[in-house]
CSV table of C-alpha atoms in Angstrom, one decimal:
chain,number,residue,atom,x,y,z
A,1,UNK,CA,-23.8,-67.5,-9.4
A,2,UNK,CA,-21.4,-67.3,-6.6
A,3,UNK,CA,-22.0,-67.8,-2.9
A,4,UNK,CA,-19.2,-67.5,-0.6
A,5,UNK,CA,-19.4,-67.9,3.1
A,6,UNK,CA,-17.3,-66.0,5.7
A,7,UNK,CA,-17.4,-64.3,8.9
A,8,UNK,CA,-18.3,-65.7,12.4
A,9,UNK,CA,-19.1,-69.1,11.4
A,10,UNK,CA,-20.9,-69.8,14.8
A,11,UNK,CA,-22.9,-66.4,14.5
A,12,UNK,CA,-26.4,-66.0,12.9
A,13,UNK,CA,-26.7,-66.3,9.2
A,14,UNK,CA,-27.1,-63.2,7.1
A,15,UNK,CA,-27.3,-63.0,3.5
A,16,UNK,CA,-25.8,-60.2,1.6
A,17,UNK,CA,-27.6,-59.2,-1.8
A,18,UNK,CA,-25.7,-56.6,-3.8
A,19,UNK,CA,-27.6,-53.9,-6.0
A,20,UNK,CA,-27.7,-53.1,-9.6
A,21,UNK,CA,-24.3,-53.5,-11.8
A,22,UNK,CA,-22.3,-54.6,-8.5
A,23,UNK,CA,-20.6,-57.5,-6.9
A,24,UNK,CA,-20.8,-58.1,-3.2
A,25,UNK,CA,-16.8,-57.2,-3.2
A,26,UNK,CA,-17.8,-54.0,-4.2
A,27,UNK,CA,-21.2,-53.1,-2.8
A,28,UNK,CA,-20.5,-54.3,0.6
A,29,UNK,CA,-16.8,-53.9,0.7
A,30,UNK,CA,-16.8,-50.9,3.4
A,31,UNK,CA,-18.7,-52.9,5.8
A,32,UNK,CA,-17.8,-56.5,5.4
A,33,UNK,CA,-15.2,-56.5,8.3
A,34,UNK,CA,-17.6,-55.0,10.7
A,35,UNK,CA,-20.4,-57.4,9.7
A,36,UNK,CA,-18.1,-60.4,9.6
A,37,UNK,CA,-17.2,-59.7,13.3
A,38,UNK,CA,-20.7,-60.8,14.5
A,39,UNK,CA,-22.1,-62.6,11.4
A,40,UNK,CA,-21.9,-65.9,9.4
A,41,UNK,CA,-22.2,-64.3,6.2
A,42,UNK,CA,-23.5,-65.5,2.8
A,43,UNK,CA,-22.3,-63.2,0.2
A,44,UNK,CA,-24.0,-63.6,-3.3
A,45,UNK,CA,-22.9,-62.7,-6.9
A,46,UNK,CA,-25.7,-62.8,-9.3
A,47,UNK,CA,-25.3,-64.8,-12.7
A,48,UNK,CA,-23.5,-62.1,-15.0
A,49,UNK,CA,-21.7,-60.3,-12.2
A,50,UNK,CA,-19.8,-63.1,-10.7
A,51,UNK,CA,-16.8,-63.1,-13.2
A,52,UNK,CA,-18.3,-65.7,-15.4
A,53,UNK,CA,-19.5,-65.7,-19.1
A,54,UNK,CA,-22.8,-66.4,-17.9
A,55,UNK,CA,-25.4,-63.4,-18.7
A,56,UNK,CA,-28.0,-62.5,-16.1
A,57,UNK,CA,-31.1,-64.2,-17.0
A,58,UNK,CA,-34.0,-62.5,-15.1
A,59,UNK,CA,-34.9,-61.6,-11.5
A,60,UNK,CA,-36.8,-64.8,-11.1
A,61,UNK,CA,-34.5,-67.2,-12.3
A,62,UNK,CA,-32.0,-65.8,-10.0
A,63,UNK,CA,-34.2,-65.8,-7.0
A,64,UNK,CA,-35.0,-69.6,-7.8
A,65,UNK,CA,-31.5,-70.2,-7.5
A,66,UNK,CA,-30.9,-68.5,-4.5
A,67,UNK,CA,-33.5,-70.2,-2.7
A,68,UNK,CA,-32.1,-73.7,-3.9
A,69,UNK,CA,-29.0,-72.6,-2.3
A,70,UNK,CA,-30.5,-71.9,0.9
A,71,UNK,CA,-32.6,-75.0,0.8
A,72,UNK,CA,-29.4,-77.1,0.0
A,73,UNK,CA,-27.0,-75.7,2.5
A,74,UNK,CA,-28.8,-74.2,5.2
A,75,UNK,CA,-32.2,-76.0,5.5
A,76,UNK,CA,-34.3,-73.6,3.7
A,77,UNK,CA,-33.8,-71.2,6.6
A,78,UNK,CA,-31.9,-67.7,7.2
A,79,UNK,CA,-31.3,-65.6,10.2
A,80,UNK,CA,-31.5,-62.6,8.1
A,81,UNK,CA,-30.9,-61.2,4.5
A,82,UNK,CA,-30.0,-57.8,3.6
A,83,UNK,CA,-30.6,-56.5,0.1
A,84,UNK,CA,-28.5,-53.6,-1.2
A,85,UNK,CA,-31.2,-51.5,-3.5
A,86,UNK,CA,-32.0,-54.0,-6.4
A,87,UNK,CA,-30.9,-56.8,-3.9
A,88,UNK,CA,-33.9,-56.0,-1.7
A,89,UNK,CA,-36.1,-57.0,-4.8
A,90,UNK,CA,-34.6,-60.6,-3.9
A,91,UNK,CA,-35.3,-60.0,-0.3
A,92,UNK,CA,-38.9,-59.4,-1.1
A,93,UNK,CA,-39.3,-62.4,-3.3
A,94,UNK,CA,-37.7,-64.6,-1.1
A,95,UNK,CA,-40.3,-63.6,1.5
A,96,UNK,CA,-43.4,-63.5,-0.5
A,97,UNK,CA,-42.8,-66.7,-2.2
A,98,UNK,CA,-42.4,-68.5,0.9
A,99,UNK,CA,-40.2,-71.3,-0.5
A,100,UNK,CA,-37.4,-70.7,2.0
A,101,UNK,CA,-38.0,-68.7,5.4
A,102,UNK,CA,-36.1,-65.5,6.5
A,103,UNK,CA,-36.3,-64.2,10.0
A,104,UNK,CA,-35.2,-60.7,9.2
A,105,UNK,CA,-35.8,-59.6,5.9
A,106,UNK,CA,-33.6,-56.1,5.5
A,107,UNK,CA,-34.1,-54.0,2.9
A,108,UNK,CA,-31.4,-51.2,2.1
A,109,UNK,CA,-33.1,-48.0,1.1
A,110,UNK,CA,-34.6,-49.9,-2.0
A,111,UNK,CA,-37.1,-47.8,-4.5
A,112,UNK,CA,-39.3,-50.9,-5.2
A,113,UNK,CA,-40.0,-49.6,-8.6
A,114,UNK,CA,-42.5,-51.9,-10.4
A,115,UNK,CA,-44.1,-51.3,-13.8
A,116,UNK,CA,-45.5,-52.9,-17.0
A,117,UNK,CA,-44.0,-54.1,-20.0
A,118,UNK,CA,-44.1,-51.3,-22.1
A,119,UNK,CA,-43.0,-48.5,-19.3
A,120,UNK,CA,-40.2,-51.1,-18.2
A,121,UNK,CA,-39.0,-51.2,-22.2
A,122,UNK,CA,-39.3,-47.3,-22.1
A,123,UNK,CA,-37.5,-47.0,-18.8
A,124,UNK,CA,-34.9,-49.3,-19.9
A,125,UNK,CA,-34.0,-47.6,-23.4
A,126,UNK,CA,-33.4,-44.4,-21.3
A,127,UNK,CA,-31.6,-45.6,-18.3
A,128,UNK,CA,-29.5,-49.0,-19.5
A,129,UNK,CA,-27.4,-46.6,-22.1
A,130,UNK,CA,-26.4,-44.3,-19.2
A,131,UNK,CA,-25.3,-47.1,-16.9
A,132,UNK,CA,-23.6,-48.9,-19.7
A,133,UNK,CA,-21.9,-45.8,-21.3
A,134,UNK,CA,-20.9,-43.4,-18.2
A,135,UNK,CA,-17.6,-45.3,-17.7
A,136,UNK,CA,-16.4,-45.6,-21.2
A,137,UNK,CA,-13.4,-43.4,-21.8
A,138,UNK,CA,-11.0,-41.8,-19.3
A,139,UNK,CA,-13.2,-38.5,-19.5
A,140,UNK,CA,-16.3,-40.0,-18.6
A,141,UNK,CA,-15.1,-41.8,-16.0
A,142,UNK,CA,-13.3,-38.9,-14.3
A,143,UNK,CA,-16.7,-36.8,-14.4
A,144,UNK,CA,-18.6,-39.7,-13.1
A,145,UNK,CA,-16.2,-40.2,-10.3
A,146,UNK,CA,-16.4,-36.7,-9.2
A,147,UNK,CA,-20.3,-37.0,-9.5
A,148,UNK,CA,-20.1,-40.1,-6.9
A,149,UNK,CA,-17.7,-38.2,-4.6
A,150,UNK,CA,-20.0,-35.0,-4.5
A,151,UNK,CA,-23.4,-36.7,-4.1
A,152,UNK,CA,-22.4,-39.6,-1.9
A,153,UNK,CA,-19.3,-38.1,-0.2
A,154,UNK,CA,-17.4,-40.8,-1.4
A,155,UNK,CA,-13.6,-40.7,-1.0
A,156,UNK,CA,-11.6,-41.0,-4.1
A,157,UNK,CA,-10.6,-44.6,-3.4
A,158,UNK,CA,-14.2,-45.7,-3.1
A,159,UNK,CA,-15.4,-44.0,-6.0
A,160,UNK,CA,-12.5,-45.3,-7.9
A,161,UNK,CA,-13.7,-48.8,-6.9
A,162,UNK,CA,-17.4,-48.1,-8.0
A,163,UNK,CA,-16.4,-46.9,-11.4
A,164,UNK,CA,-14.4,-49.9,-12.1
A,165,UNK,CA,-17.2,-52.4,-10.9
A,166,UNK,CA,-19.6,-50.7,-13.1
A,167,UNK,CA,-17.3,-50.8,-15.8
A,168,UNK,CA,-16.6,-54.6,-16.2
A,169,UNK,CA,-20.0,-56.3,-16.5
A,170,UNK,CA,-21.8,-57.3,-19.9
A,171,UNK,CA,-24.2,-54.6,-20.9
A,172,UNK,CA,-26.8,-57.4,-21.8
A,173,UNK,CA,-26.3,-58.6,-18.0
A,174,UNK,CA,-27.3,-55.0,-16.9
A,175,UNK,CA,-30.0,-54.4,-19.2
A,176,UNK,CA,-31.8,-57.8,-18.4
A,177,UNK,CA,-31.2,-57.1,-14.5
A,178,UNK,CA,-32.7,-53.5,-14.8
A,179,UNK,CA,-35.8,-54.4,-17.3
A,180,UNK,CA,-36.7,-57.4,-15.4
A,181,UNK,CA,-36.3,-56.1,-11.9
A,182,UNK,CA,-39.3,-53.6,-13.1
A,183,UNK,CA,-41.5,-56.5,-14.1
A,184,UNK,CA,-40.8,-58.3,-11.0
A,185,UNK,CA,-43.6,-57.5,-8.6
A,186,UNK,CA,-44.4,-57.8,-5.0
A,187,UNK,CA,-48.0,-58.2,-3.7
A,188,UNK,CA,-49.2,-55.6,-1.0
A,189,UNK,CA,-49.2,-55.9,2.7
A,190,UNK,CA,-46.9,-59.2,2.7
A,191,UNK,CA,-47.1,-60.7,5.9
A,192,UNK,CA,-45.3,-63.9,6.8
A,193,UNK,CA,-45.5,-65.8,10.1
A,194,UNK,CA,-42.1,-65.3,12.2
A,195,UNK,CA,-40.6,-63.1,9.5
A,196,UNK,CA,-40.1,-59.1,10.1
A,197,UNK,CA,-39.5,-56.8,7.4
A,198,UNK,CA,-36.9,-54.1,8.4
A,199,UNK,CA,-36.2,-51.1,6.2
A,200,UNK,CA,-33.0,-48.8,6.0
A,201,UNK,CA,-35.1,-45.5,5.0
A,202,UNK,CA,-32.8,-42.8,3.3
A,203,UNK,CA,-34.8,-39.9,4.1
A,204,UNK,CA,-33.0,-37.8,1.5
A,205,UNK,CA,-34.7,-40.1,-1.5
A,206,UNK,CA,-38.1,-38.7,-0.7
A,207,UNK,CA,-41.4,-39.8,1.4
A,208,UNK,CA,-43.0,-41.4,-1.8
A,209,UNK,CA,-40.4,-44.4,-0.8
A,210,UNK,CA,-41.4,-44.5,2.6
A,211,UNK,CA,-45.1,-44.9,1.4
A,212,UNK,CA,-44.0,-47.9,-0.7
A,213,UNK,CA,-42.4,-49.7,2.0
A,214,UNK,CA,-45.6,-49.5,4.0
A,215,UNK,CA,-47.6,-50.4,1.1
A,216,UNK,CA,-45.9,-53.6,0.3
A,217,UNK,CA,-45.1,-55.0,3.8
A,218,UNK,CA,-47.7,-55.4,6.6
A,219,UNK,CA,-46.2,-53.4,9.8
A,220,UNK,CA,-42.4,-53.0,8.9
A,221,UNK,CA,-39.8,-51.9,11.0
A,222,UNK,CA,-38.4,-48.8,9.4
A,223,UNK,CA,-35.5,-46.9,10.5
A,224,UNK,CA,-35.1,-43.7,9.2
A,225,UNK,CA,-31.6,-42.2,8.5
A,226,UNK,CA,-30.5,-38.6,7.3
A,227,UNK,CA,-28.6,-39.6,3.9
A,228,UNK,CA,-28.7,-40.3,0.5
A,229,UNK,CA,-29.6,-43.8,-1.2
A,230,UNK,CA,-27.5,-46.6,0.4
A,231,UNK,CA,-25.0,-43.6,1.6
A,232,UNK,CA,-23.9,-45.9,4.6
A,233,UNK,CA,-21.8,-48.2,2.4
A,234,UNK,CA,-19.8,-45.7,0.8
A,235,UNK,CA,-17.1,-45.5,3.5
A,236,UNK,CA,-18.2,-42.8,6.0
A,237,UNK,CA,-18.3,-44.1,9.4
A,238,UNK,CA,-21.0,-41.3,10.3
A,239,UNK,CA,-23.3,-43.2,8.0
A,240,UNK,CA,-22.0,-46.8,8.5
A,241,UNK,CA,-22.0,-46.9,12.2
A,242,UNK,CA,-25.6,-45.9,13.1
A,243,UNK,CA,-26.8,-48.5,10.5
A,244,UNK,CA,-24.8,-51.0,11.4
A,245,UNK,CA,-25.9,-50.7,14.9
A,246,UNK,CA,-29.6,-51.0,13.7
A,247,UNK,CA,-28.9,-54.1,11.9
A,248,UNK,CA,-27.5,-55.7,14.9
A,249,UNK,CA,-30.9,-54.6,16.7
A,250,UNK,CA,-32.8,-55.9,13.8
A,251,UNK,CA,-31.0,-59.4,14.0
A,252,UNK,CA,-31.7,-59.8,17.6
A,253,UNK,CA,-35.5,-58.9,17.4
A,254,UNK,CA,-38.0,-61.4,18.5
A,255,UNK,CA,-39.9,-62.6,15.6
């Protein structure tokens, strides 16, 4: 595990938790400078995605490591934590388990998929081979890059960064991350004193995700944006700037 602290060290603490198959450098690379101006950032790379030879074990083991870091280095309290996609699963667990306290739990357009072992295994058998193979070979990389550019409106440079990121990690880590995320369940109507759940809702994902946000968290603060999944992180200012403004509002809200 890697924890790197940077930015405005006198500002509010904000932990950044990347999504599937990503390190924070790639996932938050387009917005890190903007966030660093105001916040004391704690950037996390999980086991298996930190450049080491360690394989990602499971979501709960990694959650415990994050909790231990917050306890040891920040007295068990953070002003905020933002999870990108799968990273939101960690945010949810940190809030629900109550081993540490987060004032502002920010969820970056997650799907919050959950399933039993049989369904999780079947989904992993279908999805993981795609995640581990679509960057193999120059032809597949170019095809994937064009899809990223078309769907998320990424620049060529940003698409290249994500391709390079996806292709460098151990397939075993990717499998464990995807599979155990499906098995890491949230309770319904989570409500923790002095913690506010904030959601970045990418409306182009569909309303079923909006219903999930309301199912798992009590009276969440949901901001809707006309974009695809986590599109604000892919380099286009028209998507990034409104979300960054919302994050500032989240972090300034009274809990």
